Coordinates of C-alpha atoms in Angstrom, one line a residue:
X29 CA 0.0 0.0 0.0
X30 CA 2.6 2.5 1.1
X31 CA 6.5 1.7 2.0
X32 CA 8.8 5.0 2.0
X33 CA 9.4 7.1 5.0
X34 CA 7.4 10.2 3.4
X35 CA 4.4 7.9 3.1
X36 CA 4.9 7.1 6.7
X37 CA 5.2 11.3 7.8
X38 CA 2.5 11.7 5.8
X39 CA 0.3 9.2 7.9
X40 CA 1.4 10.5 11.0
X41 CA 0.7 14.3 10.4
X42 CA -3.0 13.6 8.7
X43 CA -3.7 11.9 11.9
X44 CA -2.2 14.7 13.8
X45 CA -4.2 17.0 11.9
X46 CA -7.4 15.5 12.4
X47 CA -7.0 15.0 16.2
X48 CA -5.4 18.7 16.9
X49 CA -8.2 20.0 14.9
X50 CA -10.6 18.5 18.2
X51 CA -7.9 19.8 20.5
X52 CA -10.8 22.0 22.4
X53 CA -12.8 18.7 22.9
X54 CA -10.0 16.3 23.7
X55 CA -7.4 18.1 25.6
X56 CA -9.7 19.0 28.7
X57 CA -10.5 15.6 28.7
X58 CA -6.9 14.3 28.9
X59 CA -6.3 17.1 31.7
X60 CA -8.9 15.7 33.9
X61 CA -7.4 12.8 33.5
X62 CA -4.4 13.7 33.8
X63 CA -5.0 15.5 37.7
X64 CA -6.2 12.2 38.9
X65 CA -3.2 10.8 38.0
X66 CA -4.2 8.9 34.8
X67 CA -3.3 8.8 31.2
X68 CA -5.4 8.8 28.2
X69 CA -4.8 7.1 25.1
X70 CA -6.9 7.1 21.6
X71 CA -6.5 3.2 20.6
X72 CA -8.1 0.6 17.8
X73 CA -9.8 1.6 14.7
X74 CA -9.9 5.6 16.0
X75 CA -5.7 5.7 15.6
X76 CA -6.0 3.1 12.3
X77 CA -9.0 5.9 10.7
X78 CA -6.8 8.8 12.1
X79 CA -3.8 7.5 9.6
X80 CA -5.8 6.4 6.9
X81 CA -7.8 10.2 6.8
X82 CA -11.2 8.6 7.9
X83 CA -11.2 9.8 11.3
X84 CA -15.1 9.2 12.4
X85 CA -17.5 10.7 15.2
X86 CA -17.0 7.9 17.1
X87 CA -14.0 7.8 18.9
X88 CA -12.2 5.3 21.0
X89 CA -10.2 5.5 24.2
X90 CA -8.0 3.4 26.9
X91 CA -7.3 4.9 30.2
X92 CA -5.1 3.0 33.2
X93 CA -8.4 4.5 35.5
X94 CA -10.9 2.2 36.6
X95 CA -14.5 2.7 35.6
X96 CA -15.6 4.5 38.6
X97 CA -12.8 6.9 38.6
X98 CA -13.6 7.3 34.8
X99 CA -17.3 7.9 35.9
X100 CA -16.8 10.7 38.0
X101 CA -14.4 12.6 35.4
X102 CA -17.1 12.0 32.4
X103 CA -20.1 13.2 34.7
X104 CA -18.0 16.1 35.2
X105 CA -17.0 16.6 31.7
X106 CA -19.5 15.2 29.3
X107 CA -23.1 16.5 28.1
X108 CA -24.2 13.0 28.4
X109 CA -22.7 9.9 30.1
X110 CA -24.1 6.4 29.4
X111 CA -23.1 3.0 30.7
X112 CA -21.5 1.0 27.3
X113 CA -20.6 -2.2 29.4
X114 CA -19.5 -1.2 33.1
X115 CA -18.3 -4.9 34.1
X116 CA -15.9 -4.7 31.2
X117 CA -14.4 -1.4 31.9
X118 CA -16.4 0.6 29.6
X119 CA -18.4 3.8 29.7
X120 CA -19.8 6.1 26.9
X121 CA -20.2 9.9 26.5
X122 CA -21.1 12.7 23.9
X123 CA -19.0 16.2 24.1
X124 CA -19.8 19.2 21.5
X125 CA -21.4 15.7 18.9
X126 CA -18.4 14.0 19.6
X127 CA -19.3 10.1 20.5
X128 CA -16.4 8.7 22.9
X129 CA -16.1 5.3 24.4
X130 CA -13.1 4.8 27.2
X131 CA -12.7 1.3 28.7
X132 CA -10.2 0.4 31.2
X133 CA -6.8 -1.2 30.3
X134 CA -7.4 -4.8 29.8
X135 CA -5.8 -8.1 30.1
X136 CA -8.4 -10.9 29.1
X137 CA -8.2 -14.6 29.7
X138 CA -10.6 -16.7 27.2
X139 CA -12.0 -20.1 28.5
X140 CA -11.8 -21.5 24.9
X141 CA -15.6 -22.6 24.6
X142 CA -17.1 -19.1 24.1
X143 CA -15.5 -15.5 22.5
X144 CA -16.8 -14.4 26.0
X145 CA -13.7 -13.1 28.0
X146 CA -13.2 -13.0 32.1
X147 CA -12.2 -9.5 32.0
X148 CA -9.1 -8.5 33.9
X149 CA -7.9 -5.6 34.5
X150 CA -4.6 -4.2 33.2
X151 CA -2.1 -2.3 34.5
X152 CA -0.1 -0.8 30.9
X153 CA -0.9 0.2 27.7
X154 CA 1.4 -2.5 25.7
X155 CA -0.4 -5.2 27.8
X156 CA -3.7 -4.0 26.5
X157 CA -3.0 -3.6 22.9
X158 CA -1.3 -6.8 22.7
X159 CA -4.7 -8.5 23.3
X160 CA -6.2 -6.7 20.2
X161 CA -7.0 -8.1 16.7
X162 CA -4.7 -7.1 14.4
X163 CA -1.3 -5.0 14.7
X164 CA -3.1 -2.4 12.7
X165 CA -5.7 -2.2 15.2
X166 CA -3.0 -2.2 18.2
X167 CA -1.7 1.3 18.0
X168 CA -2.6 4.0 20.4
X169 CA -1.9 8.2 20.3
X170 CA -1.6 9.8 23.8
X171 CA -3.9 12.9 24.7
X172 CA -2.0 15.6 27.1
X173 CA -3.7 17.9 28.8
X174 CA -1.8 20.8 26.8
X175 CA -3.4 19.1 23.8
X176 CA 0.3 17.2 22.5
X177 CA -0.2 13.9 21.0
X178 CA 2.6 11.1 22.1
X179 CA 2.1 8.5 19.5
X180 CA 2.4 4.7 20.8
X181 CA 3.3 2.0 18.5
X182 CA 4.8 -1.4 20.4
X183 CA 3.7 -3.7 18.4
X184 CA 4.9 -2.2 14.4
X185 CA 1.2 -1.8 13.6
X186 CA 2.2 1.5 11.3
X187 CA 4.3 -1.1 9.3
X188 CA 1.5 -3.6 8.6
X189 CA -0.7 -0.5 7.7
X190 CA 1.9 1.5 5.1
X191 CA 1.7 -2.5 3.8
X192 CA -1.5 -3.0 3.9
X193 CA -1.6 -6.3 5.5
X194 CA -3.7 -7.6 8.7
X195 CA -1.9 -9.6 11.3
X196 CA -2.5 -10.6 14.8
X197 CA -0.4 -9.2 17.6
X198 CA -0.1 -12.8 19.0
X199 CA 0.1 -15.8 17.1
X200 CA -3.0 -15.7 15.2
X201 CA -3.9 -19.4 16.2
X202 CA -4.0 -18.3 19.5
X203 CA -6.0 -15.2 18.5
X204 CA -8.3 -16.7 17.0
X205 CA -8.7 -19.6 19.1
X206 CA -9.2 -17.1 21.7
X207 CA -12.1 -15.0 19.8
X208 CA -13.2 -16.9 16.7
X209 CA -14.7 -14.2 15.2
X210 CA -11.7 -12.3 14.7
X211 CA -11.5 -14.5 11.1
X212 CA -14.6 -12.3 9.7
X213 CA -13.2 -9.5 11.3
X214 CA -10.5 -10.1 8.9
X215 CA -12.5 -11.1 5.7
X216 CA -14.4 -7.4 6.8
X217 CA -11.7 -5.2 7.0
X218 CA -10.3 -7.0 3.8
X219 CA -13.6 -5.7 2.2
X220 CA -13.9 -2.3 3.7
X221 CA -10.0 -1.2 3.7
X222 CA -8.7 -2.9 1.0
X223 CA -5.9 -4.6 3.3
X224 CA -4.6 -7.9 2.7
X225 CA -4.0 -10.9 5.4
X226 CA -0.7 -12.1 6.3
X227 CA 0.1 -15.3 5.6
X228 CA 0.5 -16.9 8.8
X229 CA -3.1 -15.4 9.0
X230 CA -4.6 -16.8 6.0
X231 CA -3.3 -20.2 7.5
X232 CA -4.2 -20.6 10.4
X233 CA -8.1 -19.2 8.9
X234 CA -8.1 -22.5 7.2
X235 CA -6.6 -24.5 9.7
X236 CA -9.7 -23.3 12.3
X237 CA -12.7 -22.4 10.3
X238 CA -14.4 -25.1 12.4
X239 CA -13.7 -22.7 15.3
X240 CA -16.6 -20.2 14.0
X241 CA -19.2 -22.5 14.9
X242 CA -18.6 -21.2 18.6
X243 CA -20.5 -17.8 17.2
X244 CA -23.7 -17.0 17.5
X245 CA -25.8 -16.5 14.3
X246 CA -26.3 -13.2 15.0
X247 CA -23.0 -11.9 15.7
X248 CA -21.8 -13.5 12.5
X249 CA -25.1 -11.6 10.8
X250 CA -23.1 -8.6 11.6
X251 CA -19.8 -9.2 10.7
X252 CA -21.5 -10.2 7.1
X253 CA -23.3 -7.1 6.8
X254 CA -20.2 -5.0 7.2
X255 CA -18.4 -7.1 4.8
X256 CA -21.1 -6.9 2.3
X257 CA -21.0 -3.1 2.8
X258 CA -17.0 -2.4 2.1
X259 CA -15.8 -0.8 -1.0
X260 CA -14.3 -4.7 -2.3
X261 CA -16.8 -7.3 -0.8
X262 CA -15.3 -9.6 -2.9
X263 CA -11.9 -10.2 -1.8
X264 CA -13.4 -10.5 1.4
X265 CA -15.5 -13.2 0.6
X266 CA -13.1 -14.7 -1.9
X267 CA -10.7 -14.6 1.4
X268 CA -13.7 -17.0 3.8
X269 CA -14.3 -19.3 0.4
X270 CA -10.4 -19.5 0.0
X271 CA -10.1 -20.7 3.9
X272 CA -12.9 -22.6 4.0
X273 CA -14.9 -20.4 6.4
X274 CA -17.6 -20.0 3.9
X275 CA -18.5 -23.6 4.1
X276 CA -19.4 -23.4 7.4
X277 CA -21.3 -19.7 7.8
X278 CA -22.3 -19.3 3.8
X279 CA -22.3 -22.5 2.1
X280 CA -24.3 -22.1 -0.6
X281 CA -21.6 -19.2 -2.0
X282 CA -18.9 -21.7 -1.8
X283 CA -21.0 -24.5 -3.6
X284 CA -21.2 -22.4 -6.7
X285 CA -17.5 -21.9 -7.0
X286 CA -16.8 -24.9 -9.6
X287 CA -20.2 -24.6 -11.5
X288 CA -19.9 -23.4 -15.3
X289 CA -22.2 -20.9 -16.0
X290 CA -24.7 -21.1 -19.0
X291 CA -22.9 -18.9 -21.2
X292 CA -19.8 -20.6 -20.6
X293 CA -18.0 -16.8 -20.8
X294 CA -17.0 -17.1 -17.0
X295 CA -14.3 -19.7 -15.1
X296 CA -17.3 -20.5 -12.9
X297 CA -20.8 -19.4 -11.4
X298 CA -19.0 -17.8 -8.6
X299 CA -16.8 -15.4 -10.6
X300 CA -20.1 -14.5 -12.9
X301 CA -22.1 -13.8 -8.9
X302 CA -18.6 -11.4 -8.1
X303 CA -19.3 -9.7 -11.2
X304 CA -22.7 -9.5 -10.7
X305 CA -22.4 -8.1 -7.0
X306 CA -19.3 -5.3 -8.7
X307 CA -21.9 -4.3 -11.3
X308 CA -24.8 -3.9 -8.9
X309 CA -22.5 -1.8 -6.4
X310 CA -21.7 1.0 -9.6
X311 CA -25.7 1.2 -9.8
X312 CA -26.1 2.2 -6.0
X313 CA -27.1 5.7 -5.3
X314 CA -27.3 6.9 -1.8
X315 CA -24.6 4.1 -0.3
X316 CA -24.1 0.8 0.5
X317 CA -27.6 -1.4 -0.6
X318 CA -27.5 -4.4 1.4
X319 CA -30.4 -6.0 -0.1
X320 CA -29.5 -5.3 -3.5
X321 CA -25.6 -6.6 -2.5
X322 CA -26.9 -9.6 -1.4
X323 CA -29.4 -10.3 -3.9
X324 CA -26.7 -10.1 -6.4
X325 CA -23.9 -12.1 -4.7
X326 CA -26.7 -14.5 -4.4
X327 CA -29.1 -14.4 -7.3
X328 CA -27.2 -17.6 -8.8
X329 CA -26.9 -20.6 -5.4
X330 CA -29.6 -22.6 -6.9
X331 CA -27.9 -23.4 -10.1
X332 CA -25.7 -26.2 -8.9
X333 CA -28.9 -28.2 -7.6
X334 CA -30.8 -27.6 -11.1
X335 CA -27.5 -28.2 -13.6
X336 CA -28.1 -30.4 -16.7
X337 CA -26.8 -30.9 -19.5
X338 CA -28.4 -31.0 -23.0
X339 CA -27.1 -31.3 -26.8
X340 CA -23.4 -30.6 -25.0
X341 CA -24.6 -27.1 -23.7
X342 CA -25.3 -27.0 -19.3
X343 CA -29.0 -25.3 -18.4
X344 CA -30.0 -24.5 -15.0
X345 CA -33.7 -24.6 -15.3
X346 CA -35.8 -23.2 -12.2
X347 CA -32.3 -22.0 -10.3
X348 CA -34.7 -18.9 -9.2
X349 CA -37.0 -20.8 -7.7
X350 CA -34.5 -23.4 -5.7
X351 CA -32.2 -20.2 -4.9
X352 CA -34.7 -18.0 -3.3
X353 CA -35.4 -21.3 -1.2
X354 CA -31.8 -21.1 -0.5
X355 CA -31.4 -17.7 0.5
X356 CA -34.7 -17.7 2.7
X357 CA -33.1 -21.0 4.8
X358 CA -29.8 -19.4 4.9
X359 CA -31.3 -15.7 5.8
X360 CA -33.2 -17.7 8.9
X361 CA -29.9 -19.4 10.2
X362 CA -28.5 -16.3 10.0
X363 CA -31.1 -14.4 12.1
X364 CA -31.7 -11.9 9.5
X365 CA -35.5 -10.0 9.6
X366 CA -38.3 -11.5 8.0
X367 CA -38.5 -7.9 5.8
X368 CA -34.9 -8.8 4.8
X369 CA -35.5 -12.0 4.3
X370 CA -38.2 -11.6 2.1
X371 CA -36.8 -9.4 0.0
X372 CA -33.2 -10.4 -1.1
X373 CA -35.0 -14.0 -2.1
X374 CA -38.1 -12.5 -4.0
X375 CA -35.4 -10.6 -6.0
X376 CA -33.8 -14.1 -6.4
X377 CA -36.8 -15.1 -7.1
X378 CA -37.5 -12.7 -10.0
X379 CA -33.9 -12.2 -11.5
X380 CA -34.9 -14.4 -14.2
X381 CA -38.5 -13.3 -15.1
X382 CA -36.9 -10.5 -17.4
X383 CA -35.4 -13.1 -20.2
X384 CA -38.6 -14.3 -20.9
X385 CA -39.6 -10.7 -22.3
X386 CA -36.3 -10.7 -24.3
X387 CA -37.4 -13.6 -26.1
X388 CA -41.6 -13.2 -26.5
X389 CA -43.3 -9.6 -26.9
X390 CA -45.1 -9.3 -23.5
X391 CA -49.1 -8.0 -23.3
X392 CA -50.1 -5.4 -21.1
X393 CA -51.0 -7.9 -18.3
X394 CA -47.6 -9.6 -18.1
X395 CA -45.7 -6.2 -17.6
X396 CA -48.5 -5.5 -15.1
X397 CA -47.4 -8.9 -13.1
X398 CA -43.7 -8.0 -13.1
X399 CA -44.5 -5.1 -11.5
X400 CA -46.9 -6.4 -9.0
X401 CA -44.5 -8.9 -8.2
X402 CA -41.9 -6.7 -7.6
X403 CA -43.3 -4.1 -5.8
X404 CA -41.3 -2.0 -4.0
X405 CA -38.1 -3.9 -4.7
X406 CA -39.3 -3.0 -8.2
X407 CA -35.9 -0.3 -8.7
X408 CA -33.6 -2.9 -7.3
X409 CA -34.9 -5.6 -9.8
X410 CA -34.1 -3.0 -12.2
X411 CA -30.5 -3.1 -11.4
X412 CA -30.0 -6.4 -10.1
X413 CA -31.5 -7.6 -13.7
X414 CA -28.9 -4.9 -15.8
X415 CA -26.1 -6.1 -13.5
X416 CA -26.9 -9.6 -13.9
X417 CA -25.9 -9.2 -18.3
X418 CA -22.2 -10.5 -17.9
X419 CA -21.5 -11.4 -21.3
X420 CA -18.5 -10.4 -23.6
X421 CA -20.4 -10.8 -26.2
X422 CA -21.4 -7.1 -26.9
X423 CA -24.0 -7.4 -29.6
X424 CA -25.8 -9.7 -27.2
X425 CA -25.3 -7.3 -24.5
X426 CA -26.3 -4.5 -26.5
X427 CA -29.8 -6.4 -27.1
X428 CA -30.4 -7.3 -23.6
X429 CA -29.9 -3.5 -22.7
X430 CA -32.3 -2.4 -25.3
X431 CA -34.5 -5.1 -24.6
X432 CA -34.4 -4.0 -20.8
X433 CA -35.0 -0.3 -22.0
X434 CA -38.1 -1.2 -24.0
X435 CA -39.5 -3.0 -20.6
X436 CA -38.7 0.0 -18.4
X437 CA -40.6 2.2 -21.2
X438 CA -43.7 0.0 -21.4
X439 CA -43.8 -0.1 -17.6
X440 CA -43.4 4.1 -17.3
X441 CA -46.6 4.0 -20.4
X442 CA -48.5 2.0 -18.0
X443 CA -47.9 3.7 -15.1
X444 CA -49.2 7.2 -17.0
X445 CA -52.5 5.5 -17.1
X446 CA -52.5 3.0 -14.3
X447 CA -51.2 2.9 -10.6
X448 CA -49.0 0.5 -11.1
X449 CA -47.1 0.6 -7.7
X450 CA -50.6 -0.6 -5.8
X451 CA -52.5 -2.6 -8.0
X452 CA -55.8 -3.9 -6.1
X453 CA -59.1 -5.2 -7.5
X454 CA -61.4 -2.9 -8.3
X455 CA -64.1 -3.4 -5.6
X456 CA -63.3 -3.9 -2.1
X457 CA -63.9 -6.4 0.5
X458 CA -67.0 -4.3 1.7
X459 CA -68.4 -4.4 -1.6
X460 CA -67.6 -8.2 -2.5
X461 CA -69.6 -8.6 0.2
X462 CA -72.3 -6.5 -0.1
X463 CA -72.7 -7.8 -3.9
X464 CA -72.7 -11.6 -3.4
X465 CA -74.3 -11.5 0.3
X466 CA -71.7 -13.1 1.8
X467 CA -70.2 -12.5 5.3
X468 CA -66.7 -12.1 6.1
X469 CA -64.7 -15.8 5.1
X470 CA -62.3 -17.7 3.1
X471 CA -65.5 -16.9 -0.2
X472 CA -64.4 -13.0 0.3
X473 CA -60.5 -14.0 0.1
X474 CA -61.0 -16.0 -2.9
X475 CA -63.5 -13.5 -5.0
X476 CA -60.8 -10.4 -3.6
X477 CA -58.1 -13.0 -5.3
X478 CA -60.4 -13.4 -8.8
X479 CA -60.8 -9.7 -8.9
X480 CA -56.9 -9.0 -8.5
X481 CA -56.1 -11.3 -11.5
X482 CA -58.7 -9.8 -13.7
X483 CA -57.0 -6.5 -12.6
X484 CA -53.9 -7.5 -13.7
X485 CA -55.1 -9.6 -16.7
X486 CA -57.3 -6.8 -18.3
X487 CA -56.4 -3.5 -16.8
X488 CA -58.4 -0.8 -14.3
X489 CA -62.3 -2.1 -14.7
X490 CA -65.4 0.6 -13.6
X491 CA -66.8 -0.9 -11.0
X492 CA -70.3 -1.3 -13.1
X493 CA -67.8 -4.0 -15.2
X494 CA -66.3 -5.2 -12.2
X495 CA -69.4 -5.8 -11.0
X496 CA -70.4 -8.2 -13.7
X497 CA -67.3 -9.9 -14.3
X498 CA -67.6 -10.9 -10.5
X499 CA -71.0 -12.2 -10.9
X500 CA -70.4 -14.2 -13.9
X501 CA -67.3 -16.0 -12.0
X502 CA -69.0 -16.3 -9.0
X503 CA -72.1 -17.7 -10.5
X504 CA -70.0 -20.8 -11.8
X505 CA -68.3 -21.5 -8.2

């Protein structure tokens, strides 16, 4: 990433920048501090961000004072004070919008069964970062009460970071034997810094994937999420397929790896869903879009259980349908929220509804149903469906564009005359009933249904035609 001695200075003073710029927050801080005989040191990702230019709201300190001492300086100091995690040495405050989070020096022992440590107190700085993730994540800055910055580096985590690399402060088979999850945090920070891991790192990933099973669903949930949402999701997942971490937290994105895509343009399935997930990413438009990420990373998991071959060329027939089964099983495991649930495997679901248009000239009523079925996932559908066209082949992918173009156009045509975004029948359950004498029941639910497909079949109806349609049909029940 960086290796000369200017890139170094250069670090160094941009994080020195950034932190004398909050001198007037910080500094009276550090005094207070200071006169009760303690130090205060900015540690972890806040010193990491600092160096990299991405210093955030949210910062993060060590102090050799226990909590109660640290207690009575932020009620003192602070706007507002909140209790982060008391029995592990760490309280919460906001000063002038800055969030800060100071926890006691601490030396953790790990009983090997849980990432749940018996939290011990420490009595030094180096013995506190040494227990740390990653090197880079180990370095610490010094607040004075004059405002001077004392930068603290024991453990060369400036080096990894002008390298670019992640590795653990200890031997990562005891770091991660200690807290598991410390392999996603890697894959994450692979995806959201661009860093790569060490090798000694890398190895002993693969030597104790099994070791992630000690994590809770939700826990990994998060770590996902956050790798999903860097800058290069890829490489971080490419680093949990590689090390066989995938197979136990995400196996259905490591089954695809060796299955050849349709198209046969792509090594395998997996490299076409990386693609996929890059070309999504360059539609997003406020941030990060977790359900469309995940939709396209995933949009292709049900291809190896539907692969055949015929006349020497492979077909996947109903993938969407046995992939949004996939993604709904794995979203459960995982914890994830029925909403998002629901809607990363419905766009599954639908990726594939599109080619049919390429191929036939859809009515009125069919571009209705796409739209219905989509709903409000209908503008990630959009995207998820452009990213999904892959091939090198650019008069093909020049078709498929215009094709896609035509559809959007029809849909906006529609929309002038129809409201597309809610379509309904066009007499309510009141009047169902009022019209066929019927009292509220399953008959109202299916006549509701019967009036919904004619909507979408023929179009808006006055309720006069509606009307008699519904007779008719309910006539021959």
């Amino acid at each position: 990433m960086y290796s000369d001695e200017t890139a170094r200075l250069g670090m160094l003073a941009r994080a020195t920048t950034a932190l004398e710029d909050l001198s007037e927050t910080l500094a009276p801080l550090a005094a207070r501090f200071g006169e009760q005989g303690h130090a205060l040191y900015l540690v972890g990702g806040s010193v990491r961000d600092a160096l990299l230019g991405k210093l955030s709201h949210d910062l993060d300190f060590t102090t050799s004072a226990r909590p109660e001492v640290t207690r009575a300086i932020l009620d003192d100091y602070a706007d507002v004070v909140w209790d982060t995690g008391i029995d592990f040495g760490t309280l919460s405050a906001e000063k002038h919008g800055q969030q800060i989070e100071i926890t006691t020096f601490r030396s953790d022992t790990y009983d090997g069964s849980s990432r749940n440590p018996e939290v011990q107190f420490g009595s030094n700085l180096e013995g506190d970062l040494v227990r740390r993730d990653f090197t880079v994540n180990a370095m610490a800055v010094e607040i004075l009460g004059d405002g001077t910055l004392e930068f603290h580096d024991p453990l060369n985590g400036l080096d990894a970071l002008l390298a670019g690399e992640l590795d653990t402060p200890a031997l990562p088979s005891q770091s991660f034997h200690d807290d598991p999850l410390r392999m996603l945090r890697a894959a994450r920070f692979v995806s959201q810094l661009g860093f790569s891991v060490a090798p000694r790192v890398r190895e002993a990933m693969a030597d104790m994937a099994t070791e992630i099973d000690r994590i809770t669903a939700e826990r990994i949930q998060v770590e996902l999420d956050k790798l999903i949402g860097g800058e290069a999701p890829w490489d971080g997942f490419d680093l949990l397929v590689t090390t066989g971490l995938a197979d136990r937290i995400l196996p259905e994105l490591s089954g695809i790896q060796m299955e050849a895509d349709e198209h046969m343009q792509h090594k395998d399935v997996y490299a076409h869903s990386m693609t996929v997930l890059r070309q999504a990413m360059e539609q997003e438009e406020d941030g990060p879009d977790l359900v469309l990420r995940w939709a396209a990373l995933l949009h292709d998991v049900g291809k190896p259980a539907t692969r055949s071959f015929d006349s020497g060329r492979v077909s996947f027939h109903h993938h969407e349908v046995v992939g949004a089964k996939l993604v709904r099983k794995r979203f459960r495991t995982l914890k994830y929220s029925k909403q998002m649930t629901s809607d990363v495997s419905q766009l599954v679901f639908l990726h594939m509804r599109f080619y049919g248009y390429g191929e036939d000239a859809w009515t009125d009523s069919a571009v209705r149903r796409y739209v219905a079925d989509a709903g409000e996932l209908l503008p990630r559908l959009h995207k998820l469906v452009r990213a999904d066209c892959t091939t090198r082949n650019k008069r093909k992918s020049e078709r498929l564009r215009r094709a896609y173009d035509g559809l959007e156009e029809r849909i906006a045509e529609l929309a002038e005359k129809e409201d597309l975004a809610r379509v309904r029948p066009d007499l309510d359950g009141n009047a169902i009933m009022s019209l066929l004498g019927l009292k509220p029941g399953p008959e109202v639910g299916r006549a509701w249904a019967y009036l919904k497909e004619l909507r979408l079949e023929r179009g808006p109806l006055t309720p006069e035609e509606a009307e008699q349609a519904l007779l008719a049909w309910w006539k021959e029940q």
